[in-house]
Each structure stands twice: as C-alpha cells, then as structure tokens.
Coordinates of C-alpha atoms in Angstrom, one line a residue:
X1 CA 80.2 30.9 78.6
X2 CA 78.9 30.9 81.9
X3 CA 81.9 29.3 83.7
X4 CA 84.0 32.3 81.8
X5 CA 81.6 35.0 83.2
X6 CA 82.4 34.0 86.9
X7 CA 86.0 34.1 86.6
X8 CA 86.0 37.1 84.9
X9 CA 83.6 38.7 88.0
X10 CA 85.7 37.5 90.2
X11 CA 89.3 37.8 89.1
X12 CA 87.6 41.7 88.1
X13 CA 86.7 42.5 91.4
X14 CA 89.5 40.8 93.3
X15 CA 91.8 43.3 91.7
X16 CA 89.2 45.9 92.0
X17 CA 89.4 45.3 95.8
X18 CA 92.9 45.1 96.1
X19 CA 93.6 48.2 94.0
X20 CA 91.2 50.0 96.7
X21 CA 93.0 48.9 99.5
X22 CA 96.2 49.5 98.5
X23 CA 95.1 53.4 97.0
X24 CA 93.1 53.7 100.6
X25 CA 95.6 53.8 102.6
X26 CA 96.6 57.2 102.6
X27 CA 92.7 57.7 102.2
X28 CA 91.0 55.4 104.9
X29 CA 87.9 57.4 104.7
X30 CA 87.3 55.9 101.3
X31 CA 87.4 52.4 102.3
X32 CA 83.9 51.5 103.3
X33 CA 82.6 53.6 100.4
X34 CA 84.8 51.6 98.0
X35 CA 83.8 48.0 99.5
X36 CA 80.3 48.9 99.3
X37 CA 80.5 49.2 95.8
X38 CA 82.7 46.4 95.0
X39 CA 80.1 44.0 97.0
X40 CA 77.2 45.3 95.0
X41 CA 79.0 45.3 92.0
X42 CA 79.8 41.5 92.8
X43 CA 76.0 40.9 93.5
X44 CA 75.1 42.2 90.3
X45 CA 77.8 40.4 88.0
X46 CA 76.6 37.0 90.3
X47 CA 72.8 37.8 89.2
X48 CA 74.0 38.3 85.6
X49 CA 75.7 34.8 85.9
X50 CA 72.8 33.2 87.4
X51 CA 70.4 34.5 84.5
X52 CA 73.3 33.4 81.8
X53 CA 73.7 30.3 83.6
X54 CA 69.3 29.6 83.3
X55 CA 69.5 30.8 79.6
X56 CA 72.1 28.0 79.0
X57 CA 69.9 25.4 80.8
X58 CA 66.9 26.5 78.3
X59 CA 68.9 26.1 75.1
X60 CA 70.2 22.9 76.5
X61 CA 67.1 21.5 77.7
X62 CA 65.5 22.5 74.3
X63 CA 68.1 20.9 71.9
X64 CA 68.3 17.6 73.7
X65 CA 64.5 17.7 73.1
X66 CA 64.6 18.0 69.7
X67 CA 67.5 15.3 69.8
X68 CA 65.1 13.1 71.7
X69 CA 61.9 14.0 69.4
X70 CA 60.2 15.3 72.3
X71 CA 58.0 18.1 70.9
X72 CA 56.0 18.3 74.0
X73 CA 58.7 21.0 75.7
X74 CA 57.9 24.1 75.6
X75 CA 60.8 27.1 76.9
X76 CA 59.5 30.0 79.2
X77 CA 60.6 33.9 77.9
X78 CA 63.3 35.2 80.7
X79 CA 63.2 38.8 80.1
X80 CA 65.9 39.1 77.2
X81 CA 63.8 40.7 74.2
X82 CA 66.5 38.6 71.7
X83 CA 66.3 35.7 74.0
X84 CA 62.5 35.9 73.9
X85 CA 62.1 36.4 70.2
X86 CA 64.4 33.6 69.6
X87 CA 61.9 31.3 72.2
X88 CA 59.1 31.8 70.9
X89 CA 59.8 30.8 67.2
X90 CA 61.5 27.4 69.0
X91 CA 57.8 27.2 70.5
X92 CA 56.0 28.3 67.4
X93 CA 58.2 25.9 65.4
X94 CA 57.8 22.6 68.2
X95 CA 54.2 23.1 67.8
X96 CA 53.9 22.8 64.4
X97 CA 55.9 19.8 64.1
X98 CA 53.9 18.6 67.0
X99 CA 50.9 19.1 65.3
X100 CA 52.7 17.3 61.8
X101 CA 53.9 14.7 63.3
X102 CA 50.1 13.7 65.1
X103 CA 48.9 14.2 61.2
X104 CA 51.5 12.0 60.3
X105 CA 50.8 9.2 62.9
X106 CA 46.7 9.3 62.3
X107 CA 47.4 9.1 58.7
X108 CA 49.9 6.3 59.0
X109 CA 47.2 4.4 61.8
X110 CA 44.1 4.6 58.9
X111 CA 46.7 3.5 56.3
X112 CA 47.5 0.6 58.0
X113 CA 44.1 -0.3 59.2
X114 CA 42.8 0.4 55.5
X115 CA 45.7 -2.1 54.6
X116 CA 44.6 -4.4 56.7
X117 CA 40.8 -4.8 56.8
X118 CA 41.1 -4.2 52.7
X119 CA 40.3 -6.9 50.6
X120 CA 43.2 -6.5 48.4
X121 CA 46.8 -7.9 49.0
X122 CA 49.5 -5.7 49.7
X123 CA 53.4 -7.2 50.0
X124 CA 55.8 -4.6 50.5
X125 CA 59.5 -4.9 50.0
X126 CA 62.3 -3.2 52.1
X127 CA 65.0 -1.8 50.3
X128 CA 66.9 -5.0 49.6
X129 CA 63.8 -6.5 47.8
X130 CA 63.3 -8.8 50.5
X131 CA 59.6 -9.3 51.8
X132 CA 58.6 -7.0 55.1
X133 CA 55.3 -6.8 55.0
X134 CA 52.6 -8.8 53.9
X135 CA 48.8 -7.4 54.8
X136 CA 45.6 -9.6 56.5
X137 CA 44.2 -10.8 53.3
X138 CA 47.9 -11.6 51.5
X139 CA 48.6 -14.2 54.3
X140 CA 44.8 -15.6 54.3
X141 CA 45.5 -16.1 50.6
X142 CA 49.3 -17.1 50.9
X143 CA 48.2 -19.6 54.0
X144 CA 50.6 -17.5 56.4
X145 CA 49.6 -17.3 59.7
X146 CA 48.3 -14.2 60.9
X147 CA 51.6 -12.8 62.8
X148 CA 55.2 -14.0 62.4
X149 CA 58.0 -14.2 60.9
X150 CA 58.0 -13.8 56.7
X151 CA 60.2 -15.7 54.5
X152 CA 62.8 -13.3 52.6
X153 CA 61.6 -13.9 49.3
X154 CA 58.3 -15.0 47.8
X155 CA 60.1 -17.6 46.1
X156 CA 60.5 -19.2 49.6
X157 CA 57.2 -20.2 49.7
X158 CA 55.6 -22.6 48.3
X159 CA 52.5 -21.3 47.2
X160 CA 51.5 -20.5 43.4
X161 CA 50.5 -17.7 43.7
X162 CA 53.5 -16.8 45.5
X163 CA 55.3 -18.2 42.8
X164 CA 53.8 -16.4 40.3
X165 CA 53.9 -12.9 42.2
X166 CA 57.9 -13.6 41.9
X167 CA 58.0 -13.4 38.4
X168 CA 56.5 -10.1 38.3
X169 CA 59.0 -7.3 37.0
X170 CA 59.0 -3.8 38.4
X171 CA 56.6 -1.7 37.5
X172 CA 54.5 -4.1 35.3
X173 CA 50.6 -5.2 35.4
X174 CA 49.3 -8.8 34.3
X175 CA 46.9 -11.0 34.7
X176 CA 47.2 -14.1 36.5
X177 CA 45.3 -17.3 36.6
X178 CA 46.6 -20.1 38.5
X179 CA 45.8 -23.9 38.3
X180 CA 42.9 -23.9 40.4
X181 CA 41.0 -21.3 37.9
X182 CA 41.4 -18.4 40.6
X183 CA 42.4 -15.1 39.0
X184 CA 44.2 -12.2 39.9
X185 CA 44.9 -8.3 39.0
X186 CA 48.2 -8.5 40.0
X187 CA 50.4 -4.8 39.9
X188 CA 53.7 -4.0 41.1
X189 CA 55.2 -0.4 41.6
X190 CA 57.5 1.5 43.9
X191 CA 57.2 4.4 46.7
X192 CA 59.8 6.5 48.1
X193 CA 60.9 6.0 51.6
X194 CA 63.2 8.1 52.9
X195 CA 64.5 9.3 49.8
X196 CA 65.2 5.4 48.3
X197 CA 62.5 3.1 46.2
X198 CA 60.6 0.6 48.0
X199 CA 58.8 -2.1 45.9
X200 CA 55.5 -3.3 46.5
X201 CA 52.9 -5.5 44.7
X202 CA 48.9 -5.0 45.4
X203 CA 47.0 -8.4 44.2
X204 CA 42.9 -8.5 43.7
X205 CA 41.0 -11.7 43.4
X206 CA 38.6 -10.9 40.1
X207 CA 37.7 -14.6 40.5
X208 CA 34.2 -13.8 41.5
X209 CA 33.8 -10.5 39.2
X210 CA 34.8 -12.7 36.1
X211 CA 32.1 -15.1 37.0
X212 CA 29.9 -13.2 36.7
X213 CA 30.3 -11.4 34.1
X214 CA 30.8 -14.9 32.2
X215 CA 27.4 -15.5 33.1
X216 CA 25.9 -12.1 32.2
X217 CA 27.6 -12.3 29.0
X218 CA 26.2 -15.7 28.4
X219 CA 22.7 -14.4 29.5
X220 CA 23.3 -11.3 26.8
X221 CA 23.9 -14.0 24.0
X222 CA 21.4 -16.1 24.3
X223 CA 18.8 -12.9 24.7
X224 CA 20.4 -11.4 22.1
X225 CA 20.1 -15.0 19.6
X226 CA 16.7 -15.6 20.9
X227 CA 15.7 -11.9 19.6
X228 CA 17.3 -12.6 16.2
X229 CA 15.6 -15.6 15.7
X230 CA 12.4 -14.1 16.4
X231 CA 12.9 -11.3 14.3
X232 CA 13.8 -13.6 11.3
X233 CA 11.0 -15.9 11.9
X234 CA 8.7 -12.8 12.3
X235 CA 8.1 -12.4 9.0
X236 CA 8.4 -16.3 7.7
X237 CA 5.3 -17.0 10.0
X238 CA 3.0 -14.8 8.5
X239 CA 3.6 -15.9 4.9
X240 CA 3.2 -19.3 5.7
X241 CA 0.3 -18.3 7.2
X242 CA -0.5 -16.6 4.4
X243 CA -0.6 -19.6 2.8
X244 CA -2.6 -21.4 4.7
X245 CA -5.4 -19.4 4.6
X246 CA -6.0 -20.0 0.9
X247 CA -9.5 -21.8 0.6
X248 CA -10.8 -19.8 -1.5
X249 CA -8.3 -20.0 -3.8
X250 CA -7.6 -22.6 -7.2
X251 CA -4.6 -24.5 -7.6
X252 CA -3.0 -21.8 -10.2
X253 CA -3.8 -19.4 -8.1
X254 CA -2.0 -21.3 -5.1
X255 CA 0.9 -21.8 -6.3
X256 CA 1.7 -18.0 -7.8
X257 CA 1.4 -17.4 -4.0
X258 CA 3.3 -20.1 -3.2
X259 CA 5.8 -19.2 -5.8
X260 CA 6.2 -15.4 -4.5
X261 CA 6.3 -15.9 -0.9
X262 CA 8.1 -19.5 -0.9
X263 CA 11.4 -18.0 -1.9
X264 CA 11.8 -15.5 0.6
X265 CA 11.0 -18.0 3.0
X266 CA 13.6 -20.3 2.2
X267 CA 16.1 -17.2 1.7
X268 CA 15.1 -16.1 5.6
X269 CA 15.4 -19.5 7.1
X270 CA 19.4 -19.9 4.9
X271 CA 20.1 -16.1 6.4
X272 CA 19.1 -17.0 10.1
X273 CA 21.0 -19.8 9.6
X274 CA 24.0 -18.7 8.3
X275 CA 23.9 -15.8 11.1
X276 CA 23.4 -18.3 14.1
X277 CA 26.1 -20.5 13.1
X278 CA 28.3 -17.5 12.8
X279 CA 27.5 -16.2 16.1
X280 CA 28.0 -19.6 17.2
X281 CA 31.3 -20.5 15.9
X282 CA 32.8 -17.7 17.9
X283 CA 30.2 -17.2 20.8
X284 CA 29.7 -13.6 19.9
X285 CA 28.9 -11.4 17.4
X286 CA 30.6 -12.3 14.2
X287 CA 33.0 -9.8 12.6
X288 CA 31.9 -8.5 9.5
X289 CA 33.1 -10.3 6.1
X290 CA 32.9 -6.8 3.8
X291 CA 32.1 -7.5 0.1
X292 CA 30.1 -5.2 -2.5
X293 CA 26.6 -5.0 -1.7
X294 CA 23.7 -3.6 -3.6
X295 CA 22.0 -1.8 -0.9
X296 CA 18.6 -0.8 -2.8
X297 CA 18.2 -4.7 -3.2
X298 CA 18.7 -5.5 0.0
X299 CA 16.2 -2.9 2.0
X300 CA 13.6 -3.8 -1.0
X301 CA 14.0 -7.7 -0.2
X302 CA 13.5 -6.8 3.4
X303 CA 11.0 -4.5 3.0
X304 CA 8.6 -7.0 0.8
X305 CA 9.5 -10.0 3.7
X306 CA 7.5 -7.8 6.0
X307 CA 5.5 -6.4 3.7
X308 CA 2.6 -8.9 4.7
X309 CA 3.2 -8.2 8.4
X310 CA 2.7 -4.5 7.8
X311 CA -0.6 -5.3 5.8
X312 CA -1.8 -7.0 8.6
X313 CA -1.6 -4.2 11.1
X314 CA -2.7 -1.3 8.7
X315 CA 1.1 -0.3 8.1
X316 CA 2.0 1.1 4.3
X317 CA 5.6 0.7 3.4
X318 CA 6.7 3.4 1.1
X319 CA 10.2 2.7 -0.8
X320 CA 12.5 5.3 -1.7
X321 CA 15.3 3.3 -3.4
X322 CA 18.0 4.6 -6.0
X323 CA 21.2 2.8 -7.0
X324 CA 23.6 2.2 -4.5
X325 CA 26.8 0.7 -3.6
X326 CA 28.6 -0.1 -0.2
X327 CA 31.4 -2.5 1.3
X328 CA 29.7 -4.4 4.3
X329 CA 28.4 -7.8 5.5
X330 CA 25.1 -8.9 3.6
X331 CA 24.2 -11.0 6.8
X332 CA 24.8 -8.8 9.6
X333 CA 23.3 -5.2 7.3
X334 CA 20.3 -7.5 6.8
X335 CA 19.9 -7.8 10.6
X336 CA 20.3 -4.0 11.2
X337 CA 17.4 -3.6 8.8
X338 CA 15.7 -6.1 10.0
X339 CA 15.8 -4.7 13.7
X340 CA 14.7 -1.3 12.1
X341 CA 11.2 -2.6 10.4
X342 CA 10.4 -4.4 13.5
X343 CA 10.6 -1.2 15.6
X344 CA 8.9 0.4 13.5
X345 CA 6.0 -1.6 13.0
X346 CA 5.5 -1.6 17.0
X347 CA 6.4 2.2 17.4
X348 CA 3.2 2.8 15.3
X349 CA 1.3 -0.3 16.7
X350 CA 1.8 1.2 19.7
X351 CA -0.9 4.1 18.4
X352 CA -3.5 2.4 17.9
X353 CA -3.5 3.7 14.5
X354 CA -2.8 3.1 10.9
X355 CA 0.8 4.3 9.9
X356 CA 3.2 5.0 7.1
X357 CA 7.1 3.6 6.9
X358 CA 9.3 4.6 4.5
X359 CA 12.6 3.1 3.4
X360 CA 14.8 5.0 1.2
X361 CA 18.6 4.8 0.5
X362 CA 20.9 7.0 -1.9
X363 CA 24.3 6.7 -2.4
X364 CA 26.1 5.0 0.7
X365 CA 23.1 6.3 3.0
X366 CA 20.1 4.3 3.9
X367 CA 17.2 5.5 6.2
X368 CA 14.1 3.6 7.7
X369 CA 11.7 6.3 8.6
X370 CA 8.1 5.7 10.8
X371 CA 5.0 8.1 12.0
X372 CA 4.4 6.1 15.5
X373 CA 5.0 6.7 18.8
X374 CA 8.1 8.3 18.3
X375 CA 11.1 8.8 21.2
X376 CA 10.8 11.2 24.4
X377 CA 13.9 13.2 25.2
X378 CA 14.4 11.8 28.0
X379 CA 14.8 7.8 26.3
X380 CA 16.7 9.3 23.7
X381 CA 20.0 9.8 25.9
X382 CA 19.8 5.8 26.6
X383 CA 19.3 4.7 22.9
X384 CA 21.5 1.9 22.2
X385 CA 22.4 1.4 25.7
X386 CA 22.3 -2.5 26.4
X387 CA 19.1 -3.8 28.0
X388 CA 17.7 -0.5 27.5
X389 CA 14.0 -0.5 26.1
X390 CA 11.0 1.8 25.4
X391 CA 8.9 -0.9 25.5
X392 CA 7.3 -2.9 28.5
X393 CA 8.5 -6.1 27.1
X394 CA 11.6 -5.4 25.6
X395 CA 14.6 -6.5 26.4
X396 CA 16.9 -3.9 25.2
X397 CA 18.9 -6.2 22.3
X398 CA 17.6 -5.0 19.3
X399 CA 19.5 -1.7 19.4
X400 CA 22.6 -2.8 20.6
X401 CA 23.1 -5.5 18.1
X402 CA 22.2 -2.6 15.6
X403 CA 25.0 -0.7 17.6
X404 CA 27.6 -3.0 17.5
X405 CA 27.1 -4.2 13.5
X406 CA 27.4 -0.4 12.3
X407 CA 30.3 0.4 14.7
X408 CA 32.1 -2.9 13.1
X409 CA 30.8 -1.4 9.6
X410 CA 32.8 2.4 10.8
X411 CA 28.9 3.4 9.8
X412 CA 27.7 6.7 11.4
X413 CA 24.4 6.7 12.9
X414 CA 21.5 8.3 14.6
X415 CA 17.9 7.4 15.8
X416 CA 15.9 10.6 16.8
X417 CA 12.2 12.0 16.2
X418 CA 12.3 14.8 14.7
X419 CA 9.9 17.8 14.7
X420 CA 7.4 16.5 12.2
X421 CA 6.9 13.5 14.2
X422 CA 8.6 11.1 12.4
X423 CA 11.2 9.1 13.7
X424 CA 14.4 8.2 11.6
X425 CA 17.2 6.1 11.2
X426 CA 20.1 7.1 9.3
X427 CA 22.7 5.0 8.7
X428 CA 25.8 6.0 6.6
X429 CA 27.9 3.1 5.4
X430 CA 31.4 2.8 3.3
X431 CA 31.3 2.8 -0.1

C-alpha cells in the first residue's frame, strides 16, 4: 500500500510538473508560482506516505506479536480517529488476554504443586494412552525415581500395583488390595485437552483408614457384647440373689421361689446365649430370623425378669398388654426391650425417687413408658447416635443396638419426653 502511494505521488507530480512547463511557456510568469505548489504538494503526499508507511509498521509489529504470544506490546494512537479506535480495542483486547493467560499460568502452577505435594497418585495419559505423567507420591509408591524418563505403559513395570492400575477400564472405580494387604481407592476418568480426551487414574492408599476402622469396629463389638451381657445378667443376678437370701424361709416355701424365678433364669442365660453365638458367628449384629411372635408375652416375660430389680429400687411396673401379633426376631425384639427397662429403671434412679414404668402394647405397637429424668432438647437430636450417652458412664450402645434391630425389623420409632413428663418409646413393628 505504501510502496503504491509513492509512485502514485511521484509519477502525479512528475506530470504535474511537466504539464506546467510545457503550458508556461508562453506564460513564464507562472512558473515559479506553479513549482512552488508542485514542491509543497510533493511534501505533503511524502508526509502522508511517511504516516501510511508508520501505520503499516504498527499493524505489522502488532500481528507478529500476537503470532509470537507476546501480549506485552502495546500500539501508540497516531492521530487517525479509525486508526485509533481500531488501537485501542487491540490494547484493550492484549490486556485481557494478558491478564488470562497470568490466571491461566497461577492456576496451572498451584495445580501442579497441589499434584505434587498431594498424597494421592495421579497418572495421566497423553492422547495415545501412553503414560506422561506420573505425580510425587505415584513414583514413591511405583518405586520410580523422582525425575526421568516413564515407561509407555503401566504394564512396563513391574510393580503390582502398576499391574493392577492396567487393568482398570475407562471411567470405572474399584477397590484394590494387593498381596502385601495394602489397599487402594483406585478411579479412572478423562479431561478434555484441547478439544480431545485425556485419561487419567487418581489412586488413594486407604490402608491406614481401614485399619482403623477395623479396630474401631472391633472396639464397637466387643462394647456393644459386653453391654448385652450385662443387661441379660442384670436381672439373673438379682433373682439368684433373691434366692439366697431366704433364711427365713421353709423348704416348701423355698422351692415355690425357686420354682418361679428358676425358670426365667435358665430362659435368660439360653437367650444370651443364643444371641452371643449369633453375633458371633457373623462378627456383627445378626440379621433378623422373622417368625410369628406373640408380643404381649414377650414384654410380660421381660417385664416380670426385672420385676425384682424394679422392687428393689422402689420402681412399679404397670402392664398394659392386649393381644398382639407381629413378624420379627424373638431374640433380637427381646434385646430392644430389654435395653428399654434398663433405661428406664436408671432414668428414674437417677431422681432419687420412687417411679412408675409402664409397658403396654396393642396391635403391632408396643410402648415402654417411665416418669424419671426424662431427655433435654438438646440430647434428644443425638438419640441413637453411636457412643452417644446421657449418662456419665454410658457408653452409648444401648440405643444403637435398639437402632439397628428396629431398622432390620422396617419398625418405626421414637424416644422423646413428652409434656407430662414422661418419657416414651414407641415402637411400631410388622404384623
């Protein structure tokens, strides 16, 4: 353009001057005029060529910095109010990619250093599937040295958990556990990069996690057994002691007591038994074996077993009882109920004073009902939350095995006190 603009000036004003000269000569007067203004005119086209020839330079200075990336450039307006409209969007627009493309690198420095100082392992693919990049803790666990070369595939090492990681389909989670007892979250997924997948798998050692939860699962059980077998043997004790205290009684008299409290004795100890081995055979809680139960029997039978205990503290047990009917597990309901009277008794124990329980069922509904102590608002959002306990002792077990029987049952349930003071729970079974 600019290279046009000069010949044009000057073949223009070559026959601009010649024209003059030859028109002049019958006019000579005209002459100097005439040269004048073909000189200035010459001066000015040159000065509109210089100015094209500088606007040229900016454009072409400011697309080979875009080619090159360079958004540090910035053009200067020259006077031309299209010119300058046109330069200041071009700075406008280098700035904000400027300003991107630093986001872009900070972002892309913290991911890679929260890559690499992460205890996770990252392998990334490229988009052949071979192996590019393998994080600080993926080489520790690999036994890679910390820089150099990778191998293509994970296959190509011989590692087991590389091994294993190379069986992993796309897009697919599992759980790992390799000879040595060492397991691993293992996911794989994709990114797009540059508008094509990229694969990449993201392994977590759970090794130590697992551990412990083993262990605090183990500590849960035997708590848990421990508290069943104290609330089975609860009741036992006092009618054997019962029975030992009986010096002022004859023979006949003796063995009535022996004869009424014996019995439920034995049943307790058979119970306990069959719900420890249970537990045992399976190291958790047992699911339940449903069969037709007659549920006024069973809270009456429980109800006289700690009928004695109650006595003993001032406690009057009040039963409610009419015909009913469910489908549940004779052994694990009996726990529940079980865990129920016990709270009770030490809810009102806890007064000081002499209290009333009252058991009462209808239908497929059962409810174990105290006057104690009673539940502040505040416990009552962590009922049946494990380890939780009102108490100074407790250990939280009680209402959690309670939880998890009636949640095996499908029973609905609720533990609240209530307006009137009294503290209830309601269990709803299947009929």
């Amino acid at each position: 353009m600019s290279r046009r603009l000069l010949a044009y000036l000057l073949l223009t004003h070559a026959a601009t001057l010649a024209v003059a000269v030859y028109a002049l000569r019958e006019r000579p007067a005209l002459l100097i005029g005439c040269e004048i203004a073909v000189v200035m005119s010459l001066l000015f086209g040159m000065s509109m060529w210089r100015k094209q020839a500088t606007n040229q330079t900016l454009l072409r200075d400011g697309t080979a910095a875009l080619r090159d990336q360079d958004y540090s450039l910035r053009l200067r307006e020259v006077g031309v109010r299209d010119l300058d409209e046109l330069i200041a969007v071009y700075n406008q627009l280098l700035e904000q990619i400027r300003s991107e493309r630093i986001g872009s690198q900070r972002q892309q420095f913290f991911l890679g250093l929260l890559i690499e100082s992460t205890t996770l392992g990252v392998f990334t693919m490229d988009f052949d599937g071979r192996l590019d990049h393998v994080n600080s803790w993926g080489r520790r666990q690999l036994d890679l040295p910390p820089v150099g070369t990778l191998p293509q595939n994970l296959r190509d090492l011989s590692h087991p958990l590389a091994e294993a990681l190379a069986t992993l389909e796309p897009e697919e989670r599992r759980l790992l556990r390799l000879p040595n007892n060492q397991r691993y979250r293992c996911e794989s997924a994709s990114f797009i990069d540059r508008g094509f997948s990229r694969r990449f798998i993201v392994v977590q050692n759970i090794s130590g996690e697992l551990n412990s939860a083993e262990v605090a699962a183990y500590g849960q059980v035997i708590r848990m057994m421990a508290h069943e077998v104290n609330n089975a043997t609860a009741a036992t004790r006092s009618m054997l002691a019962s029975l030992l205290d009986t010096d002022d009684l004859d023979a006949d008299a003796f063995r009535v007591l022996a004869k009424a409290y014996l019995p439920t004795v034995l049943e307790r100890g058979n119970s306990t038994n069959d719900f420890m081995r249970r537990f045992a055979e399976v190291v958790r809680l047992p699911d339940p074996v449903l069969a037709p139960v007659d549920l006024a029997a069973l809270l009456r039978a429980e109800a006289e077993a700690y009928r004695v205990t109650c006595d003993d503290c001032g406690i009057t047990i009040q039963l409610s009882l009419k015909p009913a009917n469910v489908q549940a597990d004779p052994v694990l309901l009996r726990q529940v109920i079980t865990n129920a009277l016990v709270n009770a008794c030490e809810s009102i124990s806890a007064t000081g004073h002499e209290g009333h329980i009252l058991v009462s069922c209808a239908g497929t509904t059962f409810e174990i009902a105290d006057d104690g102590a009673g539940v502040d608002a505040e416990a009552q959002e962590l009922l049946f939350t494990p380890f939780f306990s009102t108490k100074a002792t407790g250990q939280g077990i009680g209402l959690t095995l309670m939880r998890d029987v009636l949640e095996r049952h499908g029973a609905g349930y609720s533990l609240m006190t209530g307006g009137d003071g009294w503290t209830r729970l309601k269990v709803e079974l299947r009929g």
